């Protein structure tokens, strides 16, 4: 299966897929949706009955036919990087201070609001905003306060605010940084009968910015949801009719947004792409461009050091050697970590996510293609017991897997205990138990030839994607101090976890189901919908895309309503969803190693951007 298996969770809350909604891309049938009812209160599930599992199953092992690692241990060890030297760091710090002074000066004086917004947007897309969080927040807070005054009628609106482009950009950035801004700010550009006023239809920059802003909608914001539909049609029409020219930056921006909006894009991939585009813009700021290139290379050098360290850990586990039927995807796993937390100071969380995904990919392959049903029962029981004696009942090939898992998770719990005097081991082992039970249920579906309904599948599959387990571990890595309220909530899989995991599950199914069906896996969401509704594969895929957008709307709402978890953890949950969408955008980027994913990984982890040596 893609990254992880699709199976059943011991009683996930029902995802009664937006059952009250009318919108559907495929038919008049009630669309599959993701209800929030009781979403944080898992129900107890009766014990699994295995009486229907055939007892005379042969022990022929299936194969995933996985290729060897694209970037083996020796390659990772050989990596060198010139951007760890003092020369580049000195120049980078000088440029960073210049930019900080510029931002402070902007906040101190009443300058053009649009100029401020465009600089912040460029800092964000160029991957530099994490250096200037305080300065950006202060500028946006002033803009937000000014917006409130305008809405109260205490200020005259300048001509600038009549521009669709400026208003949409302001809305997008205020939403992005957590300010309470209503969709009503866009009322003056309201869509009538599905069309913009003629003047807005000709404003390509405005349409593009409104399209990007519309993806910050929650599920009840119909103005924004309508804006997505209308602007998408207008932008597609532009691409179909413009004169093709590689130097047309606007066309490049439109094409990129239509492939995946920036709100859904993995941050490092967005930065790497936008660096090339920004350099071609006639108004590009040379200081900003050099700063962004240096930062990318310096951060990449940090990532390469992290990769070397975690690669040595992976080699020492001997899992790739002892379990050759499984995916050896350490670099791909590290890419997930970089996509979730790229900042150099988040090294611990990045390496932890890498280890978790490398382990869970191997365990998934045991359940999905190699283990017999009886062996899988034994492994599930051992994980639930979480003690070394449980290993005695396992076949030899499972013992090395169990011990690697046991030692790694215990070590993670030990780190939290040392730092915060809290024993979090029960909170870490519980999601592993639930995950393995979902894998076991999927094996049961496979052996029984069971075809679940889409509802039945999705009630289970958002857990079997493994992201709830990974996000719980990430929570303990980025949260200090940990409160009692957070502990109580995190173990129940709050919405911020649930919707992130659901996005990845659906994106995974879109990207991996063709490969998995070829080897005889259980149906995924696409096939479940086809079987249930009798629609074509194309219609089913459109419906899954529709569900991804609706789930993002609920994730947006969960972020806006969040009062418990840190902003850092909320970003982790969003970023891992973004990484999943990019990983499966062009197929199975985790397991099958397609050209698109290999190119993306190389650009982010191994290919630096040429910058003149400041010492020359």
XYZ file of C-alpha atoms in Angstrom:
616
model
C 0.000 0.000 0.000
C 1.166 3.343 -0.494
C 2.826 4.435 2.572
C 0.759 2.414 4.930
C -2.052 -0.046 4.743
C -5.762 0.567 4.629
C -7.504 -1.272 7.351
C -9.809 -0.994 10.256
C -9.341 0.864 13.461
C -10.749 -0.460 16.678
C -13.669 1.743 16.478
C -13.016 5.008 14.912
C -15.732 7.605 15.166
C -17.996 7.542 12.156
C -16.957 9.589 9.152
C -20.453 9.889 7.815
C -19.183 11.762 4.871
C -20.807 15.172 4.797
C -24.064 13.327 4.512
C -26.171 16.448 4.649
C -24.524 18.143 1.685
C -25.863 18.274 -1.848
C -22.627 18.902 -3.694
C -21.197 15.978 -5.635
C -19.109 15.763 -8.769
C -20.292 12.324 -9.731
C -23.989 11.723 -9.388
C -27.165 12.659 -7.598
C -26.390 10.033 -5.025
C -25.645 11.370 -1.552
C -21.933 12.289 -1.544
C -19.509 10.512 0.736
C -18.529 13.036 3.404
C -16.671 13.388 6.665
C -18.996 14.072 9.549
C -17.585 15.665 12.676
C -20.052 13.952 14.946
C -18.366 12.373 17.953
C -15.055 12.665 16.172
C -13.022 12.606 19.359
C -14.781 9.755 21.121
C -13.660 6.389 19.791
C -16.174 3.633 20.426
C -15.223 0.205 21.622
C -15.282 -2.394 18.879
C -16.137 -6.031 19.522
C -13.185 -8.425 19.385
C -12.286 -9.575 15.888
C -13.789 -12.850 14.917
C -11.401 -15.034 12.958
C -13.693 -18.013 12.516
C -14.269 -17.168 8.863
C -10.556 -17.026 8.026
C -9.569 -20.137 6.066
C -7.445 -22.514 8.152
C -5.884 -24.217 5.150
C -4.299 -21.081 3.693
C -1.022 -21.858 1.981
C 2.110 -20.082 3.134
C 3.116 -18.704 -0.256
C 4.489 -15.235 0.301
C 3.383 -12.366 -1.902
C 5.845 -9.831 -3.231
C 5.629 -6.072 -3.681
C 8.356 -6.234 -6.357
C 9.991 -3.194 -4.838
C 13.175 -1.843 -6.369
C 16.326 -1.276 -4.310
C 16.911 2.092 -2.665
C 17.624 4.862 -5.168
C 19.996 6.549 -2.714
C 21.839 3.796 -0.796
C 23.834 4.224 2.403
C 27.139 4.690 0.560
C 25.747 7.552 -1.516
C 24.434 9.357 1.563
C 27.779 8.962 3.320
C 29.586 10.492 0.341
C 27.562 13.733 0.238
C 29.551 16.924 0.716
C 28.271 20.504 0.875
C 30.185 23.776 0.554
C 27.466 25.836 2.224
C 28.450 24.916 5.775
C 31.425 27.299 5.711
C 31.731 30.628 7.527
C 31.839 32.672 4.332
C 28.294 31.882 3.303
C 26.970 32.053 6.855
C 28.514 35.511 7.372
C 26.979 36.844 4.171
C 23.633 35.267 5.029
C 23.530 36.900 8.471
C 24.350 40.294 6.951
C 21.497 40.005 4.465
C 19.113 38.738 7.123
C 19.784 41.780 9.302
C 19.188 44.074 6.331
C 15.826 42.415 5.728
C 14.913 42.603 9.412
C 15.624 46.353 9.420
C 13.478 46.774 6.306
C 10.558 44.964 7.929
C 10.830 46.989 11.138
C 10.952 50.203 9.162
C 7.855 49.132 7.241
C 6.001 48.550 10.492
C 7.099 51.891 11.949
C 5.911 54.026 9.049
C 2.638 54.275 7.179
C 3.703 52.877 3.843
C 1.712 51.314 1.080
C -0.157 48.335 2.431
C 0.167 46.404 -0.821
C 3.954 46.727 -0.734
C 3.999 45.220 2.759
C 1.698 42.383 1.759
C 3.714 41.504 -1.315
C 6.964 41.405 0.652
C 5.433 39.101 3.275
C 4.005 36.864 0.557
C 7.409 36.616 -1.115
C 9.124 35.873 2.206
C 6.602 33.105 2.778
C 6.913 31.512 -0.660
C 10.718 31.834 -0.691
C 10.940 29.925 2.585
C 12.277 32.846 4.646
C 9.319 33.779 6.847
C 10.475 31.594 9.750
C 13.380 34.018 10.291
C 11.044 37.000 10.669
C 7.995 35.671 12.499
C 7.778 38.545 14.994
C 8.255 41.277 12.393
C 5.682 39.729 10.031
C 3.178 39.289 12.840
C 3.499 42.939 13.878
C 2.937 44.205 10.326
C -0.078 41.940 9.787
C -1.519 42.880 13.168
C -1.411 46.551 12.171
C -3.072 45.728 8.835
C -5.705 43.659 10.634
C -6.463 46.477 13.075
C -6.789 48.896 10.179
C -9.190 46.485 8.483
C -11.361 46.358 11.598
C -11.549 50.149 11.665
C -12.562 50.231 8.017
C -15.303 47.676 8.614
C -16.582 49.830 11.465
C -16.799 52.767 9.084
C -14.190 54.836 10.894
C -11.874 55.177 7.952
C -12.176 56.069 4.310
C -11.221 53.197 2.020
C -8.465 54.191 -0.374
C -8.446 53.231 -4.031
C -6.014 50.432 -3.292
C -8.687 48.466 -1.484
C -10.887 48.345 -4.546
C -8.349 46.070 -6.232
C -9.272 42.409 -6.254
C -5.611 41.454 -6.178
C -4.752 43.498 -3.079
C -7.866 42.461 -1.169
C -7.480 38.757 -1.911
C -3.789 38.846 -0.965
C -4.618 40.557 2.326
C -7.333 38.025 3.086
C -5.026 35.094 2.284
C -2.146 36.302 4.470
C -4.344 37.240 7.427
C -5.987 33.808 7.324
C -2.620 32.127 6.885
C -1.242 33.792 10.012
C -4.303 33.083 12.144
C -6.048 36.460 12.176
C -9.838 36.520 12.295
C -10.842 37.886 8.909
C -14.282 37.344 7.394
C -14.980 36.310 3.818
C -17.208 39.384 3.716
C -14.132 41.411 2.824
C -14.651 39.986 -0.672
C -18.316 41.014 -0.949
C -17.566 43.929 -3.238
C -16.298 41.394 -5.784
C -19.190 39.019 -5.190
C -19.897 36.492 -7.876
C -23.196 36.975 -9.648
C -24.711 34.007 -11.486
C -21.344 32.279 -11.360
C -19.499 35.093 -13.110
C -17.362 38.037 -12.068
C -18.077 41.526 -13.219
C -16.361 42.106 -16.516
C -13.666 44.291 -14.933
C -12.639 41.503 -12.554
C -12.654 38.899 -15.288
C -9.855 40.792 -17.014
C -7.806 41.108 -13.807
C -5.682 37.976 -14.128
C -3.500 38.759 -11.091
C -6.610 39.339 -9.047
C -8.254 36.118 -10.210
C -5.130 34.126 -9.398
C -4.837 35.645 -5.943
C -8.534 35.066 -5.256
C -8.161 31.450 -6.381
C -5.272 30.968 -3.932
C -7.156 32.730 -1.134
C -10.289 30.631 -1.660
C -8.508 27.511 -0.391
C -8.515 28.971 3.127
C -12.293 28.458 3.202
C -14.083 26.491 5.878
C -16.958 24.220 4.936
C -19.687 26.859 5.484
C -18.054 29.749 3.592
C -19.937 29.643 0.330
C -18.509 32.866 -1.111
C -15.018 31.393 -0.996
C -16.150 28.001 -2.254
C -17.892 29.629 -5.216
C -14.774 31.689 -5.863
C -12.744 28.499 -6.240
C -15.037 27.182 -8.955
C -15.338 30.392 -10.946
C -11.685 31.457 -10.772
C -10.561 27.959 -11.704
C -12.634 28.125 -14.892
C -11.309 31.601 -15.740
C -7.682 30.565 -15.149
C -8.052 27.403 -17.211
C -9.554 29.462 -20.003
C -6.547 31.782 -19.871
C -4.095 28.882 -20.222
C -6.004 27.489 -23.174
C -5.866 30.781 -25.074
C -2.596 32.522 -24.214
C 0.409 32.469 -26.525
C 2.887 29.918 -25.165
C 6.073 31.602 -24.018
C 8.569 30.259 -21.498
C 9.197 33.804 -20.269
C 5.522 34.315 -19.414
C 5.779 34.313 -15.609
C 2.051 34.831 -15.156
C 1.246 31.678 -17.139
C 3.789 29.763 -15.041
C 2.142 30.965 -11.825
C -1.335 30.035 -13.089
C -0.311 26.571 -14.243
C 1.390 25.889 -10.900
C -1.620 27.032 -8.869
C -4.018 24.882 -10.873
C -1.850 21.814 -10.305
C -1.893 22.371 -6.547
C -2.757 25.606 -4.697
C 0.032 27.032 -2.554
C -1.974 26.339 0.633
C -1.748 22.604 -0.175
C 1.856 22.600 -1.371
C 4.786 21.128 0.575
C 6.731 24.163 1.796
C 10.202 23.149 0.604
C 8.923 22.216 -2.845
C 7.117 25.541 -3.085
C 10.293 27.369 -2.098
C 12.465 25.521 -4.614
C 9.973 26.181 -7.413
C 9.314 29.812 -6.492
C 13.021 30.647 -6.361
C 13.235 29.966 -10.097
C 10.088 31.943 -10.846
C 10.884 34.927 -8.638
C 14.268 35.335 -10.294
C 12.502 35.919 -13.630
C 10.171 38.601 -12.275
C 11.047 42.113 -13.479
C 10.561 43.586 -9.996
C 12.540 40.903 -8.122
C 14.448 42.259 -5.110
C 18.142 41.243 -5.476
C 18.699 41.287 -1.705
C 15.703 39.039 -1.118
C 16.705 36.670 -3.902
C 20.278 36.227 -2.655
C 19.060 35.769 0.907
C 16.576 33.078 -0.195
C 19.195 31.181 -2.213
C 21.698 31.215 0.641
C 19.062 30.118 3.132
C 17.963 27.240 0.910
C 21.525 25.959 0.549
C 22.400 26.368 4.232
C 19.204 24.604 5.321
C 19.846 21.863 2.766
C 23.319 21.327 4.267
C 21.680 20.903 7.685
C 19.244 18.388 6.223
C 22.093 16.412 4.703
C 23.766 16.139 8.110
C 20.473 14.924 9.583
C 20.089 12.429 6.755
C 23.551 11.005 7.382
C 22.747 10.500 11.059
C 19.400 8.817 10.501
C 20.849 6.730 7.646
C 23.366 5.239 10.083
C 20.540 4.426 12.490
C 18.621 2.711 9.673
C 21.628 0.660 8.630
C 22.187 -0.426 12.233
C 18.619 -1.738 12.512
C 19.453 -4.270 9.735
C 15.800 -4.197 8.669
C 16.523 -3.653 4.969
C 18.968 -6.565 5.056
C 16.914 -8.940 7.204
C 13.571 -8.186 5.531
C 14.427 -7.870 1.818
C 10.766 -8.168 0.759
C 10.045 -4.732 2.281
C 10.606 -1.223 0.977
C 14.030 0.249 1.686
C 12.942 3.878 1.561
C 14.982 5.758 4.126
C 15.505 8.852 1.939
C 11.814 8.983 1.015
C 10.978 8.714 4.713
C 13.357 11.574 5.459
C 11.646 13.616 2.734
C 8.417 13.259 4.734
C 10.260 14.622 7.755
C 11.640 17.578 5.817
C 8.203 18.296 4.372
C 6.683 18.334 7.844
C 9.344 20.358 9.703
C 12.110 21.827 7.545
C 13.432 24.437 9.978
C 16.965 23.603 11.203
C 15.957 23.931 14.863
C 13.361 21.152 14.453
C 16.010 18.488 13.873
C 14.721 16.169 16.603
C 11.178 16.081 15.232
C 12.404 15.666 11.648
C 14.583 12.661 12.504
C 11.849 11.146 14.658
C 9.293 11.332 11.822
C 11.843 9.730 9.489
C 12.341 6.799 11.851
C 8.599 6.329 12.334
C 7.848 6.280 8.605
C 10.755 3.927 7.862
C 9.509 1.541 10.557
C 5.848 1.746 9.624
C 6.595 1.192 5.932
C 8.328 -2.074 6.813
C 5.573 -3.183 9.181
C 2.985 -2.331 6.541
C 4.769 -4.606 4.079
C 4.747 -7.432 6.618
C 0.981 -7.122 6.990
C 0.290 -6.290 3.384
C 2.337 -8.755 1.381
C 4.449 -11.150 3.441
C 2.976 -12.330 6.729
C 0.467 -15.143 7.072
C -2.723 -14.320 8.895
C -1.629 -16.307 11.939
C 1.735 -14.529 12.047
C -0.015 -11.172 11.828
C -2.211 -12.092 14.777
C 0.904 -12.908 16.803
C 2.611 -9.623 15.888
C -0.505 -7.572 16.702
C -0.736 -9.279 20.085
C 2.950 -8.617 20.789
C 2.583 -4.901 19.998
C -0.449 -4.668 22.280
C 1.442 -6.356 25.133
C 4.560 -4.202 24.569
C 7.029 -6.366 26.443
C 10.115 -8.262 25.377
C 8.656 -11.626 26.370
C 5.991 -11.156 23.718
C 8.735 -11.500 21.109
C 9.248 -15.170 21.961
C 6.060 -16.201 20.139
C 7.064 -14.505 16.884
C 8.690 -16.118 13.844
C 12.338 -15.160 13.394
C 11.808 -12.556 10.667
C 9.331 -10.690 12.878
C 11.602 -10.638 15.924
C 14.060 -8.163 14.430
C 11.159 -5.915 13.388
C 9.538 -6.071 16.804
C 12.750 -5.320 18.660
C 13.597 -2.376 16.376
C 10.123 -0.934 17.002
C 10.251 -1.645 20.740
C 13.642 -0.002 21.232
C 12.950 3.034 19.037
C 9.643 3.985 20.653
C 10.953 3.367 24.169
C 13.879 5.659 23.413
C 11.523 8.376 22.195
C 9.505 8.096 25.403
C 12.729 8.261 27.416
C 13.718 11.559 25.775
C 10.414 13.157 26.827
C 10.778 11.717 30.338
C 14.244 13.260 30.693
C 13.104 16.678 29.477
C 9.642 16.981 31.034
C 9.370 14.297 33.734
C 6.297 12.813 32.039
C 5.966 9.125 31.126
C 4.402 9.299 27.677
C 5.067 5.672 26.726
C 1.385 4.655 27.100
C 0.433 7.529 24.766
C 2.982 6.329 22.186
C 2.211 2.597 22.291
C -1.572 2.997 22.120
C -1.643 4.338 18.534
C 0.786 1.582 17.465
C -1.609 -1.015 18.851
C -4.542 0.560 17.072
C -2.577 0.818 13.844
C -1.599 -2.852 13.888
C -5.199 -3.818 14.559
C -6.211 -1.893 11.459
C -3.593 -3.760 9.457
C -4.885 -7.056 10.839
C -8.443 -6.199 9.886
C -7.322 -5.390 6.375
C -5.643 -8.780 6.186
C -8.934 -10.306 7.234
C -10.716 -8.411 4.445
C -8.128 -9.707 2.006
C -8.429 -13.370 2.997
C -12.221 -13.219 3.055
C -12.438 -11.389 -0.279
C -14.506 -8.717 1.457
C -15.330 -5.528 -0.460
C -16.075 -2.762 2.046
C -18.416 0.114 1.314
C -16.844 3.526 1.054
C -18.285 4.410 4.464
C -16.885 1.238 6.026
C -13.533 1.788 4.352
C -13.158 5.434 5.401
C -14.264 4.795 8.968
C -11.109 2.685 9.223
C -8.673 3.982 6.619
C -7.880 7.336 8.210
C -6.203 5.383 11.017
C -4.497 2.777 8.822
C -2.663 5.513 6.918
C -0.560 5.744 10.125
C -0.622 9.535 10.318
C -2.511 9.708 13.649
C 0.285 7.639 15.190
C 2.975 9.834 13.611
C 1.284 13.088 14.641
C 0.931 11.950 18.248
C 4.659 11.270 18.367
C 5.330 14.639 16.705
C 3.163 16.363 19.303
C 5.446 15.200 22.105
C 8.487 16.334 20.123
C 7.370 19.932 19.499
C 5.334 20.605 22.670
C 7.011 21.809 25.852
C 5.514 22.098 28.376
C 2.780 19.498 27.893
C -0.475 20.250 29.706
C -2.951 17.803 31.210
C -5.651 19.084 28.844
C -3.463 18.415 25.825
C -2.724 14.867 27.018
C -6.416 14.140 27.419
C -7.241 15.471 23.975
C -4.337 14.072 21.963
C -5.125 10.445 22.784
C -8.644 10.879 21.354
C -7.389 12.016 17.933
C -8.686 15.613 17.793
C -9.909 17.069 14.517
C -6.551 18.627 13.669
C -5.135 15.079 13.526
C -8.157 13.394 11.994
C -8.560 15.703 9.017
C -4.839 15.776 8.271
C -4.752 11.977 8.238
C -7.877 11.793 6.051
C -6.341 14.101 3.430
C -3.283 11.867 3.202
C -5.368 8.702 3.006
C -7.393 10.038 0.085
C -4.328 11.429 -1.698
C -2.582 8.098 -1.125
C -5.456 6.202 -2.686
C -5.418 8.425 -5.758
C -1.715 7.838 -6.228
C -1.205 4.201 -5.256
C -4.369 2.213 -5.921
C -3.370 1.092 -9.477
C -0.161 -0.508 -8.169
C -1.812 -2.107 -5.171
C -4.733 -3.540 -7.108
C -2.312 -5.242 -9.496
C -0.934 -7.280 -6.631
C -4.412 -8.123 -5.328
C -4.864 -5.767 -2.371
C -8.264 -4.928 -0.922
C -10.198 -2.142 -2.689
C -9.280 1.451 -1.907
C -11.624 4.434 -1.700
C -11.829 4.773 -5.489
C -12.854 1.140 -6.006
C -15.231 1.250 -3.035
C -17.050 4.189 -4.590
C -17.119 2.525 -8.017
C -18.540 -0.688 -6.535
C -21.103 1.176 -4.491
C -22.324 3.754 -7.016
C -21.631 2.053 -10.345
C -19.702 5.048 -11.669
C -16.617 5.209 -13.881
C -13.105 5.420 -12.469
C -12.816 8.990 -13.720
C -15.976 9.988 -11.852
C -14.789 8.202 -8.729
C -11.454 10.023 -8.839
C -13.265 13.356 -9.187
C -15.306 12.486 -6.133
C -12.210 11.666 -4.079
C -10.706 15.008 -5.141
C -13.928 16.648 -3.985
C -13.587 14.920 -0.602
C -9.986 16.131 -0.268
C -11.120 19.734 -0.727
C -13.937 19.336 1.795
C -11.531 17.791 4.286
C -9.137 20.715 3.853
C -12.058 23.030 4.634
C -12.602 21.166 7.895
C -8.884 21.253 8.657
C -8.994 25.028 8.091
C -11.855 25.277 10.552
C -10.036 23.112 13.104
C -7.088 25.489 12.893
C -9.275 28.575 13.329
C -11.079 27.062 16.312
C -7.961 25.666 17.967
C -7.419 27.018 21.478
C -5.498 24.101 22.941
C -2.526 23.085 20.812
C 0.485 25.200 19.934
C 0.718 26.884 16.559
C 3.813 24.787 15.901
C 1.897 21.523 16.266
C -0.969 22.785 14.101
C 1.561 23.617 11.383
C 3.051 20.117 11.724
C -0.389 18.612 11.104
C -0.973 20.824 8.049
C 2.524 20.318 6.676
C 2.404 16.534 6.786
C -0.893 16.682 4.849
C 0.789 18.938 2.282
C 3.707 16.554 2.004
C 1.367 13.616 1.451
C -0.458 15.394 -1.361
C 2.821 16.179 -3.105
C 4.179 12.666 -2.548
C 1.185 11.093 -4.314
C 0.375 13.841 -6.830
C 1.888 11.893 -9.747
C 1.590 8.326 -8.443
C 3.178 6.385 -5.601
C 6.101 8.622 -4.748
C 6.950 6.635 -1.632
C 7.052 3.021 -2.725
C 7.306 2.859 -6.523
C 9.929 5.601 -6.992
C 8.497 7.434 -9.992
C 10.522 10.031 -11.874
C 8.540 12.969 -10.482
C 9.148 12.061 -6.860
C 12.815 11.277 -7.470
C 13.249 14.663 -9.132
C 11.523 16.441 -6.239
C 13.609 14.650 -3.627
C 16.849 15.382 -5.492
C 16.059 19.089 -5.818
C 15.231 19.439 -2.135
C 17.913 17.238 -0.576
C 20.849 16.966 -2.977
C 20.943 19.775 -5.585
C 22.113 23.148 -4.306
C 21.389 26.485 -5.963
C 24.401 28.274 -7.386
C 25.349 31.379 -5.391
C 28.567 33.382 -5.863
C 31.152 32.750 -3.152
C 31.235 35.930 -1.035
C 34.973 35.510 -0.413
C 35.836 35.780 -4.138
